[in-house]
mmCIF file of C-alpha atoms in Angstrom:
data_model
loop_
_atom_site.group_PDB
_atom_site.id
_atom_site.type_symbol
_atom_site.label_atom_id
_atom_site.label_comp_id
_atom_site.label_asym_id
_atom_site.label_seq_id
_atom_site.Cartn_x
_atom_site.Cartn_y
_atom_site.Cartn_z
ATOM 1 C CA MET A 1 65.581 0.948 15.096
ATOM 2 C CA ASN A 2 63.139 3.697 15.863
ATOM 3 C CA THR A 3 61.011 2.033 12.863
ATOM 4 C CA MET A 4 61.536 -1.258 14.663
ATOM 5 C CA VAL A 5 59.912 0.069 18.279
ATOM 6 C CA ASN A 6 57.941 1.941 16.361
ATOM 7 C CA SER A 7 56.235 -0.616 14.160
ATOM 8 C CA ALA A 8 55.939 -3.128 16.945
ATOM 9 C CA LEU A 9 54.125 -0.554 19.581
ATOM 10 C CA LYS A 10 51.396 0.350 16.752
ATOM 11 C CA SER A 11 51.352 -3.750 17.028
ATOM 12 C CA TRP A 12 50.811 -3.760 20.615
ATOM 13 C CA VAL A 13 48.321 -1.102 20.576
ATOM 14 C CA SER A 14 46.391 -2.615 17.606
ATOM 15 C CA ARG A 15 45.700 -6.030 19.492
ATOM 16 C CA ALA A 16 45.437 -4.061 23.030
ATOM 17 C CA GLY A 17 42.673 -2.264 21.325
ATOM 18 C CA TRP A 18 40.762 -5.330 19.500
ATOM 19 C CA LEU A 19 41.643 -7.618 23.034
ATOM 20 C CA ALA A 20 39.450 -4.177 24.380
ATOM 21 C CA LEU A 21 37.268 -4.223 22.230
ATOM 22 C CA CYS A 22 36.228 -7.949 22.152
ATOM 23 C CA LEU A 23 36.024 -7.481 26.313
ATOM 24 C CA TRP A 24 33.388 -4.955 25.726
ATOM 25 C CA LEU A 25 31.624 -6.895 23.932
ATOM 26 C CA THR A 26 31.635 -9.633 25.972
ATOM 27 C CA GLY A 27 30.677 -7.250 28.704
ATOM 28 C CA CYS A 28 27.780 -6.407 26.921
ATOM 29 C CA ALA A 29 26.291 -9.495 25.601
ATOM 30 C CA VAL A 30 26.443 -10.081 29.872
ATOM 31 C CA ASP A 31 24.592 -7.219 30.720
ATOM 32 C CA ALA A 32 22.360 -8.424 27.265
ATOM 33 C CA GLN A 33 21.643 -11.856 28.880
ATOM 34 C CA ARG A 34 21.538 -10.350 32.648
ATOM 35 C CA ASP A 35 18.431 -8.174 31.233
ATOM 36 C CA ASP A 36 16.924 -10.480 28.684
ATOM 37 C CA ALA A 37 16.378 -12.629 32.425
ATOM 38 C CA ARG A 38 15.335 -10.008 34.452
ATOM 39 C CA TYR A 39 12.446 -9.127 31.991
ATOM 40 C CA GLU A 40 11.623 -12.918 31.524
ATOM 41 C CA ALA A 41 11.296 -13.595 35.516
ATOM 42 C CA VAL A 42 8.774 -10.293 35.862
ATOM 43 C CA ALA A 43 6.700 -11.693 32.981
ATOM 44 C CA ALA A 44 6.503 -14.593 34.516
ATOM 45 C CA GLU A 45 5.872 -13.539 38.242
ATOM 46 C CA ILE A 46 3.175 -11.760 36.158
ATOM 47 C CA ARG A 47 1.935 -14.842 34.034
ATOM 48 C CA GLN A 48 1.828 -17.185 37.519
ATOM 49 C CA HIS A 49 0.011 -14.479 39.100
ATOM 50 C CA TYR A 50 -3.017 -13.864 36.527
ATOM 51 C CA GLU A 51 -3.271 -17.440 36.020
ATOM 52 C CA GLN A 52 -3.664 -17.618 39.554
ATOM 53 C CA ILE A 53 -7.099 -15.097 39.285
ATOM 54 C CA LEU A 54 -8.262 -15.810 35.911
ATOM 55 C CA PRO A 55 -11.257 -17.525 36.896
ATOM 56 C CA ASP A 56 -12.176 -14.684 38.722
ATOM 57 C CA LEU A 57 -12.164 -12.465 36.166
ATOM 58 C CA PRO A 58 -14.454 -10.818 34.517
ATOM 59 C CA VAL A 59 -15.584 -13.191 31.147
ATOM 60 C CA ASP A 60 -13.589 -10.065 28.870
ATOM 61 C CA ASP A 61 -10.639 -9.823 30.558
ATOM 62 C CA ARG A 62 -10.444 -13.899 30.278
ATOM 63 C CA ARG A 63 -10.864 -13.647 26.544
ATOM 64 C CA HIS A 64 -8.417 -11.284 26.206
ATOM 65 C CA TYR A 65 -5.651 -12.418 28.264
ATOM 66 C CA ALA A 66 -6.336 -16.030 26.959
ATOM 67 C CA GLN A 67 -6.132 -14.732 23.399
ATOM 68 C CA ARG A 68 -3.098 -12.969 23.669
ATOM 69 C CA LEU A 69 -1.385 -15.582 25.739
ATOM 70 C CA TYR A 70 -2.348 -18.371 23.213
ATOM 71 C CA ARG A 71 -0.624 -16.160 20.206
ATOM 72 C CA LEU A 72 2.162 -15.861 22.274
ATOM 73 C CA THR A 73 2.894 -19.221 23.207
ATOM 74 C CA GLY A 74 0.477 -21.639 21.272
ATOM 75 C CA GLU A 75 0.018 -23.521 24.295
ATOM 76 C CA THR A 76 -3.163 -25.632 24.586
ATOM 77 C CA ARG A 77 -4.355 -25.079 28.224
ATOM 78 C CA TYR A 78 -5.585 -21.481 26.808
ATOM 79 C CA LEU A 79 -7.996 -23.289 23.943
ATOM 80 C CA PRO A 80 -10.849 -23.698 26.938
ATOM 81 C CA LEU A 81 -11.244 -19.796 27.110
ATOM 82 C CA ASN A 82 -10.668 -19.757 23.073
ATOM 83 C CA ARG A 83 -13.627 -22.242 22.570
ATOM 84 C CA ASP A 84 -15.689 -20.621 25.021
ATOM 85 C CA TYR A 85 -15.541 -16.984 23.398
ATOM 86 C CA GLY A 86 -16.156 -18.032 20.339
ATOM 87 C CA ASP A 87 -19.025 -19.868 21.060
ATOM 88 C CA ARG A 88 -20.455 -16.786 22.562
ATOM 89 C CA LEU A 89 -19.031 -14.505 19.602
ATOM 90 C CA VAL A 90 -21.848 -16.784 17.301
ATOM 91 C CA THR A 91 -24.569 -16.510 19.193
ATOM 92 C CA GLU A 92 -24.172 -12.362 19.467
ATOM 93 C CA LEU A 93 -23.360 -12.261 15.369
ATOM 94 C CA ARG A 94 -26.340 -14.494 14.754
ATOM 95 C CA GLU A 95 -28.773 -12.325 16.638
ATOM 96 C CA ASP A 96 -26.492 -8.928 15.066
ATOM 97 C CA ILE A 97 -27.320 -10.419 11.392
ATOM 98 C CA THR A 98 -30.855 -11.494 11.866
ATOM 99 C CA GLY A 99 -31.773 -7.708 13.069
ATOM 100 C CA LEU A 100 -30.521 -6.036 10.226
ATOM 101 C CA ASP A 101 -33.410 -7.177 8.835
ATOM 102 C CA ARG A 102 -36.383 -6.047 11.549
ATOM 103 C CA PRO A 103 -37.453 -3.033 10.676
ATOM 104 C CA GLY A 104 -35.903 -0.214 13.691
ATOM 105 C CA THR A 105 -33.393 -2.883 14.945
ATOM 106 C CA VAL A 106 -30.494 -0.774 13.419
ATOM 107 C CA ALA A 107 -31.605 2.693 14.931
ATOM 108 C CA ALA A 108 -32.386 1.124 18.453
ATOM 109 C CA ARG A 109 -28.927 -0.883 18.368
ATOM 110 C CA ALA A 110 -27.324 2.376 17.084
ATOM 111 C CA LYS A 111 -29.197 4.545 19.538
ATOM 112 C CA ALA A 112 -28.567 2.171 22.675
ATOM 113 C CA SER A 113 -24.457 1.837 21.206
ATOM 114 C CA VAL A 114 -24.140 5.511 21.853
ATOM 115 C CA THR A 115 -26.718 5.842 25.066
ATOM 116 C CA ASP A 116 -24.755 3.153 27.196
ATOM 117 C CA TYR A 117 -21.281 4.470 26.174
ATOM 118 C CA PRO A 118 -19.365 4.716 29.455
ATOM 119 C CA GLU A 119 -18.781 8.384 31.085
ATOM 120 C CA ARG A 120 -16.702 7.622 34.116
ATOM 121 C CA THR A 121 -13.634 9.679 32.892
ATOM 122 C CA ALA A 122 -13.463 12.794 31.072
ATOM 123 C CA LYS A 123 -11.701 10.877 28.271
ATOM 124 C CA GLN A 124 -15.404 8.388 27.770
ATOM 125 C CA ARG A 125 -17.709 11.622 27.836
ATOM 126 C CA ARG A 126 -15.683 13.511 25.258
ATOM 127 C CA ARG A 127 -16.011 10.049 23.088
ATOM 128 C CA LYS A 128 -19.623 9.990 24.023
ATOM 129 C CA LYS A 129 -20.704 12.826 23.020
ATOM 130 C CA MET A 130 -18.770 12.673 19.056
ATOM 131 C CA LEU A 131 -19.770 9.445 19.327
ATOM 132 C CA ALA A 132 -23.332 11.144 19.630
ATOM 133 C CA GLU A 133 -22.571 12.672 16.020
ATOM 134 C CA TRP A 134 -22.325 9.726 14.814
ATOM 135 C CA PRO A 135 -24.738 6.616 16.082
ATOM 136 C CA GLU A 136 -24.723 4.434 13.332
ATOM 137 C CA VAL A 137 -21.327 4.057 13.080
ATOM 138 C CA ALA A 138 -20.857 3.602 16.774
ATOM 139 C CA TYR A 139 -23.068 0.593 16.178
ATOM 140 C CA ALA A 140 -21.644 -0.660 13.214
ATOM 141 C CA LYS A 141 -17.894 -0.243 14.466
ATOM 142 C CA GLY A 142 -18.473 -3.129 17.266
ATOM 143 C CA LEU A 143 -20.930 -5.371 14.258
ATOM 144 C CA ALA A 144 -17.638 -5.235 12.318
ATOM 145 C CA PHE A 145 -15.328 -5.790 15.405
ATOM 146 C CA ARG A 146 -17.356 -8.991 15.984
ATOM 147 C CA LEU A 147 -17.183 -9.819 12.504
ATOM 148 C CA THR A 148 -13.471 -9.372 11.874
ATOM 149 C CA GLN A 149 -12.686 -11.726 15.515
ATOM 150 C CA ALA A 150 -14.880 -14.674 13.615
ATOM 151 C CA SER A 151 -12.674 -14.077 10.655
ATOM 152 C CA TYR A 152 -9.274 -14.373 13.140
ATOM 153 C CA HIS A 153 -11.097 -17.616 14.664
ATOM 154 C CA GLY A 154 -12.182 -19.586 11.652
ATOM 155 C CA LEU A 155 -15.591 -18.970 12.269
ATOM 156 C CA LEU A 156 -16.789 -16.740 9.346
ATOM 157 C CA ASN A 157 -18.253 -19.547 6.819
ATOM 158 C CA GLU A 158 -21.862 -20.895 6.054
ATOM 159 C CA THR A 159 -21.310 -23.438 9.113
ATOM 160 C CA ASP A 160 -20.753 -21.247 11.900
ATOM 161 C CA LEU A 161 -22.623 -17.795 10.584
ATOM 162 C CA PRO A 162 -25.226 -18.778 7.836
ATOM 163 C CA GLU A 163 -25.476 -15.678 6.292
ATOM 164 C CA TYR A 164 -22.821 -13.755 7.516
ATOM 165 C CA ARG A 165 -22.682 -11.833 4.404
ATOM 166 C CA ARG A 166 -25.566 -10.391 5.280
ATOM 167 C CA GLY A 167 -23.648 -8.915 7.144
ATOM 168 C CA LEU A 168 -20.982 -7.617 5.621
ATOM 169 C CA ARG A 169 -23.423 -6.098 2.654
ATOM 170 C CA TYR A 170 -24.366 -3.930 5.428
ATOM 171 C CA LEU A 171 -21.105 -2.735 6.247
ATOM 172 C CA ALA A 172 -20.753 -1.847 2.848
ATOM 173 C CA ARG A 173 -23.334 1.011 3.047
ATOM 174 C CA VAL A 174 -21.927 2.438 6.104
ATOM 175 C CA ASP A 175 -20.376 5.967 5.091
ATOM 176 C CA PHE A 176 -16.951 4.525 7.205
ATOM 177 C CA ARG A 177 -14.535 6.994 5.023
ATOM 178 C CA ALA A 178 -16.244 10.280 6.588
ATOM 179 C CA PHE A 179 -16.074 8.697 10.120
ATOM 180 C CA VAL A 180 -12.352 7.371 9.725
ATOM 181 C CA THR A 181 -10.822 10.726 8.354
ATOM 182 C CA ASP A 182 -12.908 13.200 10.465
ATOM 183 C CA PRO A 183 -10.438 15.132 12.764
ATOM 184 C CA GLU A 184 -13.011 15.407 15.585
ATOM 185 C CA VAL A 185 -13.282 11.864 15.665
ATOM 186 C CA ILE A 186 -8.928 11.175 15.226
ATOM 187 C CA GLU A 187 -8.851 14.188 17.791
ATOM 188 C CA VAL A 188 -10.855 11.943 20.667
ATOM 189 C CA TYR A 189 -10.218 8.320 19.545
ATOM 190 C CA ALA A 190 -7.156 7.590 17.111
ATOM 191 C CA ALA A 191 -6.730 4.081 18.151
ATOM 192 C CA GLN A 192 -10.368 2.950 17.470
ATOM 193 C CA VAL A 193 -9.924 4.319 13.976
ATOM 194 C CA ALA A 194 -6.807 2.197 13.807
ATOM 195 C CA ASN A 195 -8.468 -0.808 14.580
ATOM 196 C CA LEU A 196 -11.553 0.087 12.549
ATOM 197 C CA VAL A 197 -9.748 0.093 9.488
ATOM 198 C CA TYR A 198 -8.322 -2.882 9.310
ATOM 199 C CA TYR A 199 -11.030 -4.602 10.672
ATOM 200 C CA LEU A 200 -13.015 -3.258 7.350
ATOM 201 C CA HIS A 201 -9.831 -4.845 5.193
ATOM 202 C CA GLU A 202 -9.849 -7.960 6.879
ATOM 203 C CA LEU A 203 -13.233 -8.098 5.868
ATOM 204 C CA GLY A 204 -13.216 -7.344 2.542
ATOM 205 C CA VAL A 205 -15.651 -4.478 2.703
ATOM 206 C CA ALA A 206 -13.006 -0.990 1.982
ATOM 207 C CA ASP A 207 -9.624 -0.640 2.517
ATOM 208 C CA LEU A 208 -9.416 3.067 4.008
ATOM 209 C CA ARG A 209 -5.575 2.419 5.565
ATOM 210 C CA GLU A 210 -4.015 4.866 3.757
ATOM 211 C CA ALA A 211 -6.895 7.695 3.382
ATOM 212 C CA SER A 212 -7.013 6.991 7.610
ATOM 213 C CA ILE A 213 -3.106 7.280 7.734
ATOM 214 C CA GLU A 214 -3.484 9.933 5.853
ATOM 215 C CA ALA A 215 -5.507 12.152 8.191
ATOM 216 C CA PHE A 216 -4.048 11.040 10.929
ATOM 217 C CA ARG A 217 -0.979 12.714 9.755
ATOM 218 C CA ALA A 218 -2.586 15.631 8.782
ATOM 219 C CA HIS A 219 -3.580 16.398 11.999
ATOM 220 C CA TYR A 220 -0.827 15.072 14.381
ATOM 221 C CA PRO A 221 1.825 16.413 12.344
ATOM 222 C CA PRO A 222 5.199 16.873 14.238
ATOM 223 C CA GLU A 223 5.255 20.366 14.697
ATOM 224 C CA ARG A 224 2.235 20.398 16.256
ATOM 225 C CA ASP A 225 3.877 17.958 19.080
ATOM 226 C CA ALA A 226 4.681 21.156 21.090
ATOM 227 C CA THR A 227 0.974 22.641 21.106
ATOM 228 C CA LEU A 228 -0.699 19.306 22.565
ATOM 229 C CA SER A 229 -1.918 18.914 25.805
ATOM 230 C CA ARG A 230 -1.083 15.554 27.396
ATOM 231 C CA ALA A 231 -4.916 13.903 26.737
ATOM 232 C CA SER A 232 -4.070 14.552 23.074
ATOM 233 C CA TYR A 233 -0.731 13.693 23.329
ATOM 234 C CA ARG A 234 -1.954 10.428 24.883
ATOM 235 C CA ASN A 235 -4.223 9.637 21.843
ATOM 236 C CA LYS A 236 -1.736 10.387 18.957
ATOM 237 C CA ILE A 237 1.010 7.935 20.307
ATOM 238 C CA TYR A 238 -2.123 5.294 21.602
ATOM 239 C CA GLY A 239 -3.182 5.806 17.964
ATOM 240 C CA MET A 240 0.144 5.131 16.262
ATOM 241 C CA THR A 241 0.611 2.065 18.321
ATOM 242 C CA HIS A 242 -2.547 0.765 16.981
ATOM 243 C CA PHE A 243 -2.051 0.611 13.377
ATOM 244 C CA VAL A 244 0.645 -1.277 13.908
ATOM 245 C CA ILE A 245 -0.633 -3.838 16.101
ATOM 246 C CA ALA A 246 -3.826 -3.646 14.228
ATOM 247 C CA ALA A 247 -2.106 -4.365 11.369
ATOM 248 C CA SER A 248 -0.466 -7.078 12.461
ATOM 249 C CA ASP A 249 -4.142 -8.722 12.873
ATOM 250 C CA TYR A 250 -3.562 -8.109 16.728
ATOM 251 C CA TYR A 251 -0.223 -10.409 17.351
ATOM 252 C CA GLN A 252 -0.995 -12.537 14.820
ATOM 253 C CA ARG A 253 1.419 -12.123 12.683
ATOM 254 C CA PRO A 254 4.932 -9.773 12.098
ATOM 255 C CA VAL A 255 4.426 -6.271 10.129
ATOM 256 C CA GLY A 256 6.256 -5.627 6.711
ATOM 257 C CA PRO A 257 9.594 -4.598 7.173
ATOM 258 C CA GLY A 258 9.892 -0.339 6.956
ATOM 259 C CA GLU A 259 6.034 -0.620 6.688
ATOM 260 C CA PHE A 260 5.983 1.448 9.635
ATOM 261 C CA ASP A 261 9.127 3.303 9.981
ATOM 262 C CA TRP A 262 7.455 6.731 10.000
ATOM 263 C CA ILE A 263 5.833 5.159 13.299
ATOM 264 C CA LEU A 264 8.938 3.904 14.528
ATOM 265 C CA ASP A 265 11.632 6.432 14.070
ATOM 266 C CA TYR A 266 9.259 8.800 15.733
ATOM 267 C CA PHE A 267 8.744 6.520 18.484
ATOM 268 C CA ALA A 268 12.589 6.396 18.960
ATOM 269 C CA GLY A 269 13.099 10.168 18.442
ATOM 270 C CA HIS A 270 10.792 10.785 21.081
ATOM 271 C CA LEU A 271 10.779 8.638 23.216
ATOM 272 C CA GLU A 272 11.813 10.426 26.959
ATOM 273 C CA ARG A 273 8.678 12.709 26.210
ATOM 274 C CA ILE A 274 6.496 9.283 25.271
ATOM 275 C CA LEU A 275 7.543 7.816 28.744
ATOM 276 C CA ALA A 276 6.831 11.381 30.910
ATOM 277 C CA GLU A 277 3.609 11.832 29.313
ATOM 278 C CA THR A 278 1.919 8.723 28.618
ATOM 279 C CA LYS A 279 1.294 5.467 30.476
ATOM 280 C CA ALA A 280 2.026 2.007 31.182
ATOM 281 C CA ASP A 281 -0.492 0.815 28.504
ATOM 282 C CA ILE A 282 0.706 3.036 26.107
ATOM 283 C CA TYR A 283 4.825 3.071 26.488
ATOM 284 C CA THR A 284 3.884 -0.847 26.389
ATOM 285 C CA GLU A 285 2.835 -0.883 23.262
ATOM 286 C CA VAL A 286 5.127 1.566 22.164
ATOM 287 C CA GLY A 287 7.885 -1.111 22.408
ATOM 288 C CA ILE A 288 5.441 -4.599 21.396
ATOM 289 C CA SER A 289 5.207 -2.022 18.009
ATOM 290 C CA PHE A 290 8.888 -2.234 17.151
ATOM 291 C CA LEU A 291 8.916 -6.087 18.322
ATOM 292 C CA LEU A 292 5.901 -6.976 15.314
ATOM 293 C CA ALA A 293 8.345 -4.680 13.104
ATOM 294 C CA GLY A 294 11.301 -6.759 13.427
ATOM 295 C CA ARG A 295 13.560 -4.571 15.747
ATOM 296 C CA GLU A 296 13.749 -5.673 19.159
ATOM 297 C CA THR A 297 17.295 -4.503 18.589
ATOM 298 C CA ASP A 298 16.572 -1.072 18.777
ATOM 299 C CA PRO A 299 17.769 0.606 21.654
ATOM 300 C CA ALA A 300 13.915 2.000 22.544
ATOM 301 C CA VAL A 301 13.539 -1.351 23.212
ATOM 302 C CA ARG A 302 16.042 -1.840 26.361
ATOM 303 C CA ARG A 303 14.326 1.570 27.876
ATOM 304 C CA LEU A 304 11.329 0.453 27.438
ATOM 305 C CA ARG A 305 11.858 -2.876 29.153
ATOM 306 C CA ASP A 306 12.915 -0.550 31.834
ATOM 307 C CA ALA A 307 10.823 1.756 32.119
ATOM 308 C CA LEU A 308 8.032 -1.652 32.748
ATOM 309 C CA LEU A 309 10.534 -3.093 35.137
ATOM 310 C CA ALA A 310 10.773 -0.020 37.258
ATOM 311 C CA ALA A 311 6.910 0.724 37.790
ATOM 312 C CA TYR A 312 6.124 -3.283 38.644
ATOM 313 C CA ASP A 313 4.933 -4.274 41.697
ATOM 314 C CA PRO A 314 7.088 -7.316 42.946
ATOM 315 C CA GLU A 315 4.285 -7.761 45.902
ATOM 316 C CA ALA A 316 1.515 -7.434 43.842
ATOM 317 C CA ARG A 317 3.356 -9.119 41.003
ATOM 318 C CA MET A 318 1.383 -6.768 38.581
ATOM 319 C CA VAL A 319 1.996 -3.041 36.883
ATOM 320 C CA PRO A 320 -0.137 -0.827 38.908
ATOM 321 C CA ALA A 321 -2.290 1.865 37.437
ATOM 322 C CA GLU A 322 -0.789 5.016 36.971
ATOM 323 C CA ASP A 323 -2.712 6.157 39.803
ATOM 324 C CA GLY A 324 -1.235 3.371 42.055
ATOM 325 C CA GLY A 325 -4.184 0.614 42.084
ATOM 326 C CA LEU A 326 -3.987 -2.303 41.507
ATOM 327 C CA ASP A 327 -6.971 -3.904 41.065
ATOM 328 C CA PRO A 328 -6.489 -7.248 38.537
ATOM 329 C CA ALA A 329 -9.357 -6.698 36.065
ATOM 330 C CA TYR A 330 -8.949 -2.807 35.342
ATOM 331 C CA GLY A 331 -5.202 -3.984 35.054
ATOM 332 C CA GLU A 332 -4.910 -7.392 33.012
ATOM 333 C CA HIS A 333 -4.769 -4.947 29.375
ATOM 334 C CA ARG A 334 -2.143 -3.354 30.928
ATOM 335 C CA ASN A 335 -0.413 -6.755 32.585
ATOM 336 C CA VAL A 336 -0.911 -9.068 29.186
ATOM 337 C CA LEU A 337 0.614 -6.212 27.671
ATOM 338 C CA ALA A 338 4.303 -6.450 30.040
ATOM 339 C CA ILE A 339 4.071 -10.133 29.947
ATOM 340 C CA MET A 340 4.512 -9.615 25.769
ATOM 341 C CA LEU A 341 7.307 -6.611 25.978
ATOM 342 C CA LEU A 342 9.261 -8.247 28.636
ATOM 343 C CA ASP A 343 9.205 -12.393 26.833
ATOM 344 C CA TRP A 344 8.269 -11.704 23.243
ATOM 345 C CA PRO A 345 8.645 -14.940 21.643
ATOM 346 C CA GLU A 346 10.695 -16.415 18.343
ATOM 347 C CA ARG A 347 7.216 -16.550 16.699
ATOM 348 C CA LEU A 348 3.693 -15.715 16.719
ATOM 349 C CA TYR A 349 0.628 -18.181 16.680
ATOM 350 C CA PRO A 350 -2.497 -16.852 14.361
ATOM 351 C CA GLY A 351 -5.960 -17.144 15.503
ATOM 352 C CA PRO A 352 -6.634 -19.828 17.367
ATOM 353 C CA ASP A 353 -8.873 -21.676 14.493
ATOM 354 C CA LEU A 354 -12.358 -22.973 16.416
ATOM 355 C CA GLY A 355 -14.545 -23.195 13.320
ATOM 356 C CA THR A 356 -16.511 -26.511 12.349
ATOM 357 C CA HIS A 357 -16.238 -26.018 8.170
#
């Protein structure tokens, strides 16, 4: 009899445990759905706000916003602003390429790239001082950016950009390897280094990705973390996000599975410091890095989304600056990133292709 009672009791406990597990899982699913609804609602509020004021934003901010929203949604209403950008880009690049053969033009542009670099903040002043040591790279990296944008938009062809290969040949003569592996450059310019090596790879000029990552990891090993200033730690985290983002061709496609686990595993293991010592622009890109790698279910994503919601100002309908500032132009980068992190799509849209070929 005791055996029968024990067996029945174990069976009941087993069924009760299974029922409790089912109820817990159901509760988790309901909580996740509720969170997703909150995230999407805030993303929609930010998007509505920015689309109302979009005509009043500076032209570069309009381009940045429309480019990201097209890649996020594929909606044709963002095409006119992208086409406007394509027209400006072609005009700038034709002048760039023509000037490559004019004596003294590259030297003058290199000097101007340093002289005209802003110096409003301490970070900008550090970067300007560093770039003064690399004046030709200061110009050439801008040319690489513009040519890469042309490539992304289907404009890097003989119809839209006659003799564009002259620009590529010029870039091939610049010593980018020394720049992207220099510790003093990495210390103040890590994200821009990550961008640059992927631009050069996209253009077929040079593949410096592995060399730059090795140099970055040598400069910023985990054991150095305890000695890093807040500025240096931010530079490190921002640089790490940009290796992932640049590898996606700026939100045009996911990155390869496992390609950046060394970065994402670091983020997951140091999330509290990242949230405490960086700012919304940076930790939002940390979250987007997980999404680009297909790791949306990682607990870090929910934690970062919740942090963004906590920072959100519902009256202003935007995420404020670190100092509480609500200038919508200054905050465009931060807030379009917020839209992306809070309402990530099932697929990304490359381009848009604006070419006439």
